[in-house]
Coordinates of C-alpha atoms and ligand atoms in Angstrom, one line a residue:
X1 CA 106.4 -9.9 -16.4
X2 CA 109.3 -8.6 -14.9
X3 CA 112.5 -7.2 -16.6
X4 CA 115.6 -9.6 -16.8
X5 CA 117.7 -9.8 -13.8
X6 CA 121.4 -8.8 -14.2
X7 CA 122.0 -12.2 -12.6
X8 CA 119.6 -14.2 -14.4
X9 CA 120.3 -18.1 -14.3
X10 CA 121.6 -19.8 -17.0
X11 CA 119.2 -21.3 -19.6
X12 CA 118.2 -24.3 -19.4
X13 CA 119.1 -26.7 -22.3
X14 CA 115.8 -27.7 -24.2
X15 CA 114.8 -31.5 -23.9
X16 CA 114.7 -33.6 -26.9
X17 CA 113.5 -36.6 -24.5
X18 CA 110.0 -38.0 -26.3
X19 CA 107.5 -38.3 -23.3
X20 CA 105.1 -41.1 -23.1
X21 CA 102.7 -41.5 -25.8
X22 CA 100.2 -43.4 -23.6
X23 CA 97.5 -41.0 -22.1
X24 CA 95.6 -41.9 -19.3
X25 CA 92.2 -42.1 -20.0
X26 CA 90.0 -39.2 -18.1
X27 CA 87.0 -40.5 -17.0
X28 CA 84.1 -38.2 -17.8
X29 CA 83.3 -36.8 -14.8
X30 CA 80.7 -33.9 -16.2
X31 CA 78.8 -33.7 -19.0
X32 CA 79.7 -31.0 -21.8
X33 CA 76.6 -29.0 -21.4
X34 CA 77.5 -27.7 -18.2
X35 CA 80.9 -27.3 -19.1
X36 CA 79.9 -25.3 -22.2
X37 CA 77.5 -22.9 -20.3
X38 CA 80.3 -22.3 -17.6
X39 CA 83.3 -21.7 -20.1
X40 CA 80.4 -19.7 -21.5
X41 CA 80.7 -17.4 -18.4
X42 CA 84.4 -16.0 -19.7
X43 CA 83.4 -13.0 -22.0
X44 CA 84.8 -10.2 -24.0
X45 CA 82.5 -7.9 -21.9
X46 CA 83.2 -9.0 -18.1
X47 CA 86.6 -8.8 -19.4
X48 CA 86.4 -5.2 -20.6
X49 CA 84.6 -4.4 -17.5
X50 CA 87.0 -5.9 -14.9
X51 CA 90.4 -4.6 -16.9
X52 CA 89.1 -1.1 -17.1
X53 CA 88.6 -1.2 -12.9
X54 CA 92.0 -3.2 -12.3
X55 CA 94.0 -1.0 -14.6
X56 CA 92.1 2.4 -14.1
X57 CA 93.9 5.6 -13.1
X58 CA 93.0 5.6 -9.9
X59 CA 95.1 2.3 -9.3
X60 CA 98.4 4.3 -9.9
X61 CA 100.0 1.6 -11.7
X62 CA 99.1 -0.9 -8.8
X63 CA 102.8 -0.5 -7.2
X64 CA 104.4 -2.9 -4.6
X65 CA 103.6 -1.7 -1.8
X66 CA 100.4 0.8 -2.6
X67 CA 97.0 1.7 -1.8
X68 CA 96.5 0.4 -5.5
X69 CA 97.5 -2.9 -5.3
X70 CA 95.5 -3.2 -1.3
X71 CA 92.4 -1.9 -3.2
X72 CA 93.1 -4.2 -6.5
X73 CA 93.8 -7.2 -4.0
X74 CA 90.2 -6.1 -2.3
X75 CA 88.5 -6.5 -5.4
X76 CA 89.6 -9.8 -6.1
X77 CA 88.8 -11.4 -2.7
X78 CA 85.2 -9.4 -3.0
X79 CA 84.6 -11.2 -6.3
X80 CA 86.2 -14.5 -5.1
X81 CA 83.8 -14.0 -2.3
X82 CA 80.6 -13.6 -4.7
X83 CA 81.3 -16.9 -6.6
X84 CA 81.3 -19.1 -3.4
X85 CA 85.5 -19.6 -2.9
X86 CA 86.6 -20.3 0.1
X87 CA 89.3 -18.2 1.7
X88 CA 92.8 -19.6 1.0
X89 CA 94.8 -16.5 2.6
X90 CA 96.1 -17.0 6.4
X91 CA 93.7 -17.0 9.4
X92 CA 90.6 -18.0 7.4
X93 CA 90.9 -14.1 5.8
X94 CA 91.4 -14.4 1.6
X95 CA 94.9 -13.1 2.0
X96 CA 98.5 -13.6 2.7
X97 CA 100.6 -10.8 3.8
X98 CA 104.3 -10.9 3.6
X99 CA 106.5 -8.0 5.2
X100 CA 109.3 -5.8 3.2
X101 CA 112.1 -4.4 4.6
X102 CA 114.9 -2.0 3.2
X103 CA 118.1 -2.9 5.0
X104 CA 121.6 -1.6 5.0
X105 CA 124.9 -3.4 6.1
X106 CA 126.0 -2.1 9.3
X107 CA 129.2 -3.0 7.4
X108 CA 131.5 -1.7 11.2
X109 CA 129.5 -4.0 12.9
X110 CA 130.3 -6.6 10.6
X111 CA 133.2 -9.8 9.5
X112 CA 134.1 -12.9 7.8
X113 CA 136.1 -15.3 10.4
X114 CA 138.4 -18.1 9.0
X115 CA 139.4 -20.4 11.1
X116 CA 142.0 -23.4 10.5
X117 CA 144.3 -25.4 13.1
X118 CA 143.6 -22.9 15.6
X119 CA 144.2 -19.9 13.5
X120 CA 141.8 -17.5 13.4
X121 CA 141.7 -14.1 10.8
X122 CA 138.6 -11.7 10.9
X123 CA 138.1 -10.1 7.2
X124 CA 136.4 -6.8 8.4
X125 CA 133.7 -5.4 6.1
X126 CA 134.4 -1.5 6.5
X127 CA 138.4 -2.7 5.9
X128 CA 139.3 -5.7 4.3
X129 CA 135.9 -7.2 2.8
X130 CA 132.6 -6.0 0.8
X131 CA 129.2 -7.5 1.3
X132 CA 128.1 -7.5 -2.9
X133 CA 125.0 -8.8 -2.2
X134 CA 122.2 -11.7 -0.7
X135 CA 120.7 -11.7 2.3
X136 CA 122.3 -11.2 6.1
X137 CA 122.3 -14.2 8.2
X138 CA 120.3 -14.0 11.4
X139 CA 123.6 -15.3 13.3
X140 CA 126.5 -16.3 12.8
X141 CA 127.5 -19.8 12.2
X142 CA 130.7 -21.5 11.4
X143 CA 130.5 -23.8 8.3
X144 CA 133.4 -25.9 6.6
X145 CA 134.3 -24.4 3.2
X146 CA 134.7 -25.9 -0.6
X147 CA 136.9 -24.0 -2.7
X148 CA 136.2 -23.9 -6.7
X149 CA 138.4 -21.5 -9.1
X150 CA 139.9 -22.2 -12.7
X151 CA 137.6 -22.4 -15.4
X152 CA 134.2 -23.5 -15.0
X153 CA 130.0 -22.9 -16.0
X154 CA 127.3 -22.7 -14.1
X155 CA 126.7 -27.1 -15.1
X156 CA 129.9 -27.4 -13.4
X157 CA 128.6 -25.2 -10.2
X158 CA 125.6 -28.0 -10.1
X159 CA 127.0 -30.7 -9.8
X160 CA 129.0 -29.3 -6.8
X161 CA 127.4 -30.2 -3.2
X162 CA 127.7 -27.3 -1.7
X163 CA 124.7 -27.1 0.6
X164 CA 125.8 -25.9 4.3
X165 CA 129.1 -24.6 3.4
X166 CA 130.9 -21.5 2.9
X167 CA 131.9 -21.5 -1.2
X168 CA 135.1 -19.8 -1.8
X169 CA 135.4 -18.9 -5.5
X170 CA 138.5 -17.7 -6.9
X171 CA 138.1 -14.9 -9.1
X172 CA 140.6 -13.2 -11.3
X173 CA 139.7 -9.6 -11.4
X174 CA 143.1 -8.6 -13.7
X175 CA 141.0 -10.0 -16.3
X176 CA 137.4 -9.4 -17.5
X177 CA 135.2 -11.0 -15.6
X178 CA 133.4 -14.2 -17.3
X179 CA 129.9 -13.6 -18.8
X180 CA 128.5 -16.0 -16.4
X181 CA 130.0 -15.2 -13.5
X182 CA 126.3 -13.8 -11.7
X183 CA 125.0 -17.5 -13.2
X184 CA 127.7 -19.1 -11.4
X185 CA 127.2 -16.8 -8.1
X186 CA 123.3 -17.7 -8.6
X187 CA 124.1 -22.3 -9.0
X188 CA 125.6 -21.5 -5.4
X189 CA 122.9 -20.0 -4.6
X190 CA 120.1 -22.9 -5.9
X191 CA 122.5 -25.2 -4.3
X192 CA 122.1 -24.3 -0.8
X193 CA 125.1 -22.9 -0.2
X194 CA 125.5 -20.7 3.1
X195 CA 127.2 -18.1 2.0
X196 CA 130.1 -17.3 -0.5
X197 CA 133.1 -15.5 -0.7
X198 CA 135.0 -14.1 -3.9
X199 CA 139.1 -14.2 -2.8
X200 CA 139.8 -11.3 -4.9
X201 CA 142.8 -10.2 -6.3
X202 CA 141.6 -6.3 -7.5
X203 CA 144.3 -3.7 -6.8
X204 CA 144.0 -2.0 -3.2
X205 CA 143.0 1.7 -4.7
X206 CA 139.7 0.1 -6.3
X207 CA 139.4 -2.5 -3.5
X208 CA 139.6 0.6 -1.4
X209 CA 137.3 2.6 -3.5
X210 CA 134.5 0.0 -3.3
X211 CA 135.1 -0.8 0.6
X212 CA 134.6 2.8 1.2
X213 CA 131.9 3.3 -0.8
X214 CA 128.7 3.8 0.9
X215 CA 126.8 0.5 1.5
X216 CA 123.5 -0.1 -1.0
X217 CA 120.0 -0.2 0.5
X218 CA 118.6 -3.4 0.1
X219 CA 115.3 -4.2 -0.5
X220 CA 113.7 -7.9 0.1
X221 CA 111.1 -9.8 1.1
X222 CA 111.1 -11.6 5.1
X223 CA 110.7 -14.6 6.1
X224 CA 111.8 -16.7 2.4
X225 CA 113.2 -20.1 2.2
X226 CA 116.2 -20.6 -0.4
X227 CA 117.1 -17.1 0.4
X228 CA 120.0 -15.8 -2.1
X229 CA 123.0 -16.4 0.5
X230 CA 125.7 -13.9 1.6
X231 CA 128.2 -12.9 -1.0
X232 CA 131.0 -11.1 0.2
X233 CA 134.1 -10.1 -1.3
X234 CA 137.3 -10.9 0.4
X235 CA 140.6 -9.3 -0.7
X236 CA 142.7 -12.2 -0.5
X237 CA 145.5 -10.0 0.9
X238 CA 143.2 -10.4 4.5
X239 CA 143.6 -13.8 4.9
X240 CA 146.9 -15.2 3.6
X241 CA 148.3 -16.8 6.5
X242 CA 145.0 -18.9 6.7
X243 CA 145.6 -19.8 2.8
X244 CA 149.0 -20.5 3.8
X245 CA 147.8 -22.9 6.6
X246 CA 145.4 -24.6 3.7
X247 CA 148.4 -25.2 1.3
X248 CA 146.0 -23.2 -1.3
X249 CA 148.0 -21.8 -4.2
X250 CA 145.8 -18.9 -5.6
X251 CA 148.0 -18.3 -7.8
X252 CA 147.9 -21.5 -9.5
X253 CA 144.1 -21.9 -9.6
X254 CA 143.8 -18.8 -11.5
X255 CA 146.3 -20.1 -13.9
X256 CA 144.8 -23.5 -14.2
X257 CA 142.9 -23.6 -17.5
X258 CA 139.7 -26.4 -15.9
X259 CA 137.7 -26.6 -13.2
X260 CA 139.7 -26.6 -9.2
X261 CA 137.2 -27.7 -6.6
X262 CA 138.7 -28.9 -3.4
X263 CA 136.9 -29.4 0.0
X264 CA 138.5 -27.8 3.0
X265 CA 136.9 -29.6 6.0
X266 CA 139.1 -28.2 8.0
X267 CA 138.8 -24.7 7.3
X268 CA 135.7 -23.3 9.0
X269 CA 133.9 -20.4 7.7
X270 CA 132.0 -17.5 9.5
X271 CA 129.4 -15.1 8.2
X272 CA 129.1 -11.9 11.1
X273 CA 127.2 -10.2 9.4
X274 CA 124.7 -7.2 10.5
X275 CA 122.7 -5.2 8.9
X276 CA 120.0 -2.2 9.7
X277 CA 116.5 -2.2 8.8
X278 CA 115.9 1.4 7.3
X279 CA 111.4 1.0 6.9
X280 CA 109.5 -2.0 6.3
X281 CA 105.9 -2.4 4.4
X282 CA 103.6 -5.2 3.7
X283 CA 102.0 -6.4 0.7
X284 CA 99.4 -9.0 0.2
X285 CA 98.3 -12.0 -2.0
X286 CA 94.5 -12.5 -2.8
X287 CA 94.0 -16.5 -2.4
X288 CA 90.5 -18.6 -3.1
X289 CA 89.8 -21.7 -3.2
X290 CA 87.3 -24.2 -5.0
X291 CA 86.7 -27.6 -3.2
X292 CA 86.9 -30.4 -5.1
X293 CA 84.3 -32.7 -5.3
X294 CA 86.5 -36.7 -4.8
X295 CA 86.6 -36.7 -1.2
X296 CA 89.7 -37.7 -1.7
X297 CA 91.2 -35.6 -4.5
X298 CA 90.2 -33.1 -3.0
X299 CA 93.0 -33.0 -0.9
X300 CA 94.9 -32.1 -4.2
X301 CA 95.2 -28.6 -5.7
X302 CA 95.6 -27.2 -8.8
X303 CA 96.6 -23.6 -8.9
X304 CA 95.9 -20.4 -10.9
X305 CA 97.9 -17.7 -10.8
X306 CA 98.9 -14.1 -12.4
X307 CA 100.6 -11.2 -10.4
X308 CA 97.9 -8.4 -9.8
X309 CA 100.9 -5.6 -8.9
X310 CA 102.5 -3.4 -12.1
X311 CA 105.2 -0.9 -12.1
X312 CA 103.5 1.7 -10.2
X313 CA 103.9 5.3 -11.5
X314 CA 106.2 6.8 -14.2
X315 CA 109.3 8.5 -12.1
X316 CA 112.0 7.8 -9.5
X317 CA 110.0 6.1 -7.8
X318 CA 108.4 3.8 -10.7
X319 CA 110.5 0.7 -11.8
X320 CA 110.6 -1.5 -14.4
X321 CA 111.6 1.5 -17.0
X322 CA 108.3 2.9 -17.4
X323 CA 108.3 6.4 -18.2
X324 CA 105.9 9.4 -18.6
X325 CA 104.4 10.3 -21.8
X326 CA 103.1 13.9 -21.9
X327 CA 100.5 14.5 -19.0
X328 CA 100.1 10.8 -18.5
X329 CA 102.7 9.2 -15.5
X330 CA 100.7 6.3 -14.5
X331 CA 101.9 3.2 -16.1
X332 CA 98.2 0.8 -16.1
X333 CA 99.7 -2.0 -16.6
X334 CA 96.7 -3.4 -18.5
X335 CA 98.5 -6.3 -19.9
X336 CA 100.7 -6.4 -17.6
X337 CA 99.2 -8.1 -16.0
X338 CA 95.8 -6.6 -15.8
X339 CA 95.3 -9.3 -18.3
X340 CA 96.5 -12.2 -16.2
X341 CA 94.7 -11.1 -12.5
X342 CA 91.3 -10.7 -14.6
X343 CA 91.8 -14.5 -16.2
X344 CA 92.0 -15.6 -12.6
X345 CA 88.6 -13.7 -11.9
X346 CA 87.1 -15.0 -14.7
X347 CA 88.3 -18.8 -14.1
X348 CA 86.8 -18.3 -10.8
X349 CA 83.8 -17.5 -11.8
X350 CA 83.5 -20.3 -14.5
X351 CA 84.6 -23.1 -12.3
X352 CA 82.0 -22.1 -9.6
X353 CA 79.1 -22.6 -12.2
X354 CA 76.7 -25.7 -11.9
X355 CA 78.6 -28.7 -13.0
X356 CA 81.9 -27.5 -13.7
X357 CA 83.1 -28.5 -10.2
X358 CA 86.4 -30.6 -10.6
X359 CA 87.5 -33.5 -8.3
X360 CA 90.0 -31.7 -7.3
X361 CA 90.1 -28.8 -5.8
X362 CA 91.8 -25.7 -7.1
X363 CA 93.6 -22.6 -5.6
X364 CA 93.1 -19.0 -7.5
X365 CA 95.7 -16.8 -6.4
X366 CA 96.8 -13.3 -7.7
X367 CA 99.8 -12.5 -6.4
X368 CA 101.7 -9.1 -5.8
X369 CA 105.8 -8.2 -5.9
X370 CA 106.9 -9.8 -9.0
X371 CA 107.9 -6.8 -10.9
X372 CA 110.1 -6.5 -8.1
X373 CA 111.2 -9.8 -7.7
X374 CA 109.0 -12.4 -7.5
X375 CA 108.2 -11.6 -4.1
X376 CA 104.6 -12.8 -3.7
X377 CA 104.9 -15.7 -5.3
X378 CA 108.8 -16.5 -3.3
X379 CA 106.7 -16.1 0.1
X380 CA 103.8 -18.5 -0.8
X381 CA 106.3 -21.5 -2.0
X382 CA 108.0 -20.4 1.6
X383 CA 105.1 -19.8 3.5
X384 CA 102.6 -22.3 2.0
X385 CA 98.6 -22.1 2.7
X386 CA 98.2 -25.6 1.7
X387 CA 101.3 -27.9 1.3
X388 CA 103.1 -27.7 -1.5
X389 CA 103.3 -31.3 -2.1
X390 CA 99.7 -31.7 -2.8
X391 CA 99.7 -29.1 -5.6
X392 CA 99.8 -30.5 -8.5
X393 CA 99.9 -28.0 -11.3
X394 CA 100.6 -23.7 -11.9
X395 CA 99.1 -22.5 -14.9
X396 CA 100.3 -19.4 -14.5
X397 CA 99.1 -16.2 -17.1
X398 CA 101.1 -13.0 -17.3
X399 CA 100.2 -10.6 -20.2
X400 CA 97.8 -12.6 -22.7
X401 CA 95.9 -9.3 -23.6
X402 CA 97.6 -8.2 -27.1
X403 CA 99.6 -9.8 -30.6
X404 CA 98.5 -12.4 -32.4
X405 CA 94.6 -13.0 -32.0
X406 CA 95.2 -17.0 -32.5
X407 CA 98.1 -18.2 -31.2
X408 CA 99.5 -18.3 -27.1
X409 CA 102.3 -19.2 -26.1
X410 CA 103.1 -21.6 -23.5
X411 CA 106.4 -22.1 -22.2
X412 CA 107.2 -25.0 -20.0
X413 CA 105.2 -27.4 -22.2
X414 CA 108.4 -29.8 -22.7
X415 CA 109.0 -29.8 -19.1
X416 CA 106.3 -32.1 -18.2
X417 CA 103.5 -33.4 -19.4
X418 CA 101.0 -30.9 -19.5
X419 CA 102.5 -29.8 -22.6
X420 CA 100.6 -32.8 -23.9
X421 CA 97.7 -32.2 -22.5
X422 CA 97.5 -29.2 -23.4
X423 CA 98.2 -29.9 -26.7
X424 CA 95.1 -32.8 -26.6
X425 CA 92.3 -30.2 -24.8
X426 CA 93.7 -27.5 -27.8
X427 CA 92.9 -30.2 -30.3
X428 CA 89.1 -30.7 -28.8
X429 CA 88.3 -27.2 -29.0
X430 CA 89.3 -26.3 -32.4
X431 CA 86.4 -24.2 -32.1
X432 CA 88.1 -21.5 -29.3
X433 CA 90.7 -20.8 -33.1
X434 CA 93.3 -20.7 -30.6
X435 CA 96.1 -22.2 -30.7
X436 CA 98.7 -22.9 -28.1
X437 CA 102.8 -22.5 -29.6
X438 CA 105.9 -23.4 -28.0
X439 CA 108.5 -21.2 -25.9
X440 CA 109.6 -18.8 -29.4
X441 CA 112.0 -17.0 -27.0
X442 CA 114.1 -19.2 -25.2
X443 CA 117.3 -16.6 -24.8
X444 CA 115.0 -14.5 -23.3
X445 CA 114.5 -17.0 -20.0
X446 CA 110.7 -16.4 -19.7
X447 CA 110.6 -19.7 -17.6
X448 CA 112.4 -17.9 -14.9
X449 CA 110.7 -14.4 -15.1
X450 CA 107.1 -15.3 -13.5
X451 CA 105.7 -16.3 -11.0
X452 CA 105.8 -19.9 -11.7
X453 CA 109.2 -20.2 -11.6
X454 CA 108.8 -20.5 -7.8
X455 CA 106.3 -23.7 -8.0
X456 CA 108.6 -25.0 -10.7
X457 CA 111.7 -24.7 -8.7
X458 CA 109.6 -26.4 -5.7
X459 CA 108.4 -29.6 -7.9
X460 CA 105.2 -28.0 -9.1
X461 CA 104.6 -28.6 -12.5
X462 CA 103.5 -25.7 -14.7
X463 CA 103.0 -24.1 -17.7
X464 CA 103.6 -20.3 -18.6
X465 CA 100.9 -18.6 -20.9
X466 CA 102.3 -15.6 -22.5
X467 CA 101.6 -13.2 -25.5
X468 CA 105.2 -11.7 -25.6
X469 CA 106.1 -8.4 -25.1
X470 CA 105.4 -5.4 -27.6
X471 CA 106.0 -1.4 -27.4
X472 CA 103.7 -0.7 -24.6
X473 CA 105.3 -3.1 -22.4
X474 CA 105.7 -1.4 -19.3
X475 CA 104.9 2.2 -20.6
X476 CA 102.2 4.6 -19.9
X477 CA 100.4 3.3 -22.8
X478 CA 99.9 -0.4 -21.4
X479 CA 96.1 0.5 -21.2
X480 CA 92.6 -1.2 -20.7
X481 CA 91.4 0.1 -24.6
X482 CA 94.1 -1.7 -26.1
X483 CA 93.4 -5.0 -24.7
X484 CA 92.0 -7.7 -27.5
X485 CA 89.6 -8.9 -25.2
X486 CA 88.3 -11.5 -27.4
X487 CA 91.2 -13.3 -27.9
X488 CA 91.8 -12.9 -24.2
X489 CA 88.3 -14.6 -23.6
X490 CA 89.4 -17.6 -25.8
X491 CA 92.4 -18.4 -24.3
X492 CA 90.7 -18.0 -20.8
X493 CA 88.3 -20.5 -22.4
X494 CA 90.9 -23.1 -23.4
X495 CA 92.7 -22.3 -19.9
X496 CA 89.1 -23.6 -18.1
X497 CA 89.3 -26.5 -20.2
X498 CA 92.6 -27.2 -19.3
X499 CA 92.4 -27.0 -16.1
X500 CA 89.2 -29.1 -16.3
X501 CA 91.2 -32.4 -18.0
X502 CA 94.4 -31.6 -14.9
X503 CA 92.0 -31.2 -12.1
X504 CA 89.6 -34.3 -12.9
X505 CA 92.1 -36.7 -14.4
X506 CA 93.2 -39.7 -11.9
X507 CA 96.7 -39.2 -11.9
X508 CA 98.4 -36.0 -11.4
X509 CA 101.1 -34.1 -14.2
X510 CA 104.3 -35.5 -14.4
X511 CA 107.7 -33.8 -15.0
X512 CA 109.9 -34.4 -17.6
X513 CA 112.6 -36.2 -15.5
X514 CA 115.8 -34.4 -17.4
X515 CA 113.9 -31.1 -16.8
X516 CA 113.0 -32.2 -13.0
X517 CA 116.8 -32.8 -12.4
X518 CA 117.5 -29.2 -13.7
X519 CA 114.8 -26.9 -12.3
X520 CA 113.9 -28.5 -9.3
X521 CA 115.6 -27.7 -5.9
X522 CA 117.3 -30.4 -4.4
X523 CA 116.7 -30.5 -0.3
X524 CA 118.4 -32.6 2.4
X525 CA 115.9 -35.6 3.8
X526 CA 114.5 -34.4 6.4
Ligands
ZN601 ZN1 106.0 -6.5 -16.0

């Protein structure tokens, strides 16, 4: 689980919309016996055994990039490999590489050009602009822009279509800035937006100040659709014979007490922006996969997944807040998310027993990067093994290891219907005394702080099973003797079962359709 971003999206308003009482019926496709012996495979023990190697010392906190996370990524694929999987990595190998750079803005070598009835203004970055943040542009191109200002949320910014065009947002710096103002910058963002500029009205001293200051070292992942876009900030000074040209009255947005959108067809934006890369690394994710049995289904996947990296090592270098205690620097990580890249081993191994293959087939996948920002998880839904469209569920598990020894929460359940039947498989294994909850922190945004989020956003149904945080959340003492490994092996249990009823039934999970409208990203047709 990875700490809240400063420009986390907004929440998401919970349904109240009653989903369809009529189940499908699941044909019985195994008998319990087998089922039982398999989910019988999942045990306090293994699970001990396999936490104590994943979040052992010598993993150093299983950092993104670091020998740690190759050598924990290793040990999954070797296991994978001993229960019969198939590799699901690229090139027939059981893994998926993605590169990561640290750039800089070349910000001399970089501009914004306006362009309107055959006026043309450059906004230069080391002079009269500032790159904030996003990602550089390969080249330039010249879009038309959509201007929005007064007062609006981040609903408002949805509803905009802002998909291939440069958003100018007109911000009012004399006063503070509006809560949601990283929400709002984010909705452009989700909405396809090329790149954005904030006309800014800040005094030239601090305008100067920041424009001088020396440009941040990014750090991303290459090679991701639905990158964040540009975001630079213009001083509005720059470019007032264009706004001029426009017939835009800054002065009067700002004043204007509701939302101002206005398209400007004929203003045509440019984002010349370069920047250097300063050292680039690679990281992997460890991906198996089960056939299904239906020779057709099988063309259908459902998807485990939990992030096998941590926080790395207590320090400068550490993230994620983790600090040193004493002697001990190396933040294990046990339930985070030790806990989760261990279920995954342990589903693997129960799904590959006699009689417990599913019609279906389904994709284990420990990913690496999301404590520092999703980023294995971002460059599968980019960079897909299998096509997206022909997954049809995430059950995702990040930190299940500790708290309450009866409960788990799952959050997402009201967004489709595998809240329901999850709730149903619960209800026939009364036995496993575990029993799933709803979302209990829904400030918190937990739906956008794992892994999931990136199959949700990409019209993969999921659910989120979580413990909730506690004092040894990303500390030192995060470690293997802590975990409750028998709650962990009953929850793992009711996960197989789960993922038994999603991968046999006929039809696949369906979304909520509010909840589809809200989390899913809309694309252009093709
Ligand atoms: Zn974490």
């Amino acid at each position: 689980m990875r700490f809240p971003l400063p420009m986390n999206l907004a929440a998401i308003g919970r349904s109240t919309v009653l989903l369809s009482l009529a189940l499908p019926v699941v044909l019985a496709a195994q008998s319990a016996a087998p089922l039982r012996n398999a989910a019988g495979t999942i045990t306090p023990a293994d699970i001990q055994n396999r936490i104590g190697i994943i979040a052992d010392d010598s993993m150093l906190g299983r950092d993104t990039p670091s020998p740690g996370l190759e050598k924990t990524a290793q040990y999954v694929a070797d296991q994978f490999k001993r229960f019969g999987l198939k590799p699901g990595g690229e090139n027939g190998t059981w893994f998926q590489r993605y590169s990561i750079s640290g750039r800089r803005l070349d910000a001399a070598g970089s501009h914004v050009g306006f362009m309107i009835h055959g006026k043309h203004v450059h906004a230069d970055l080391n002079r009269d602009a500032r790159f904030a943040f996003g990602t550089v542009p390969a080249k330039e191109v010249m879009v038309p822009a959509v201007l929005v200002g007064g007062v609006f949320t981040p609903d408002d910014i949805r509803q905009l279509d802002v998909r291939g065009k440069a958003v100018l947002v007109v911000m009012d710096y004399s006063k503070p800035l509006p809560q949601n103002a990283f929400a709002v910058l984010q909705g452009l963002a989700a909405g396809g937006a090329t790149g954005v500029v904030t006309l800014s009205n800040r005094d030239s001293a601090t305008f100067g100040r920041m424009v001088g200051a020396a440009p941040a070292v990014r750090v991303g992942v290459d090679g991701l659709k639905d990158a964040v876009p540009p975001v630079v900030e213009v001083h509005q000074r720059a470019i007032g014979e264009i706004l001029t040209e426009t017939g835009i009255r800054l002065d009067e947005i700002r004043a204007a007490g509701t939302l101002v959108t206005r398209a400007i067809p004929d203003l045509q934006v440019g984002f010349g922006l370069k920047d250097e890369i300063l050292n680039t690394a690679s990281a992997p994710n460890t991906i198996g996969i089960l056939e299904g049995s239906d020779p057709k289904l099988k063309n259908e996947y459902l998807v485990y997944s939990a992030h096998m990296d941590h926080v790395g090592v207590a320090g400068p270098n550490g993230t994620g807040g983790c600090s040193a205690r004493g002697a001990d620097s190396i933040c294990n990580g046990a339930d985070d998310d030790g806990s989760g890249t261990v279920g995954v081993i342990e589903l693997a191994e129960a799904f590959t027993r006699p009689g417990a293959r599913p019609r279906r087939s389904v994709i284990f996948m420990t990913v690496s990067g999301e404590e520092k920002g999703l980023y294995g998880s971002s460059y599968f839904a980019s960079n897909p093994t299998v096509p997206l469209g022909q997954l049809v569920a995430d059950l995702n598990i990040d930190m299940i290891g500790r708290n309450w020894p009866d409960t788990i929460v799952a959050i997402g359940k009201e967004h489709s219907d595998l809240g329901q039947t999850l709730n149903k498989v619960a209800g026939r294994h009364k036995n496993l005394n575990m029993v799933p909850i709803d979302d209990r922190w829904p400030e918190e945004n937990f739906y956008f702080r794992s892994d999931h989020y990136n199959f949700a956003r990409n019209g993969v149904p999921i659910l989120f099973f979580f413990n909730g945080v506690h004092p040894d959340y990303h500390q030192v003492s995060d470690s293997p003797d802590k975990i409750d490994t028998d709650k962990m092996s009953r929850i793992l249990q009711l996960l197989f079962y789960l993922g038994q009823d999603v991968a046999n039934n006929p039809s696949r999970p369906k979304w909520n359709p509010e909840s589809y409208e809200k989390i899913v990203i809309k694309r252009p047709a093709a």
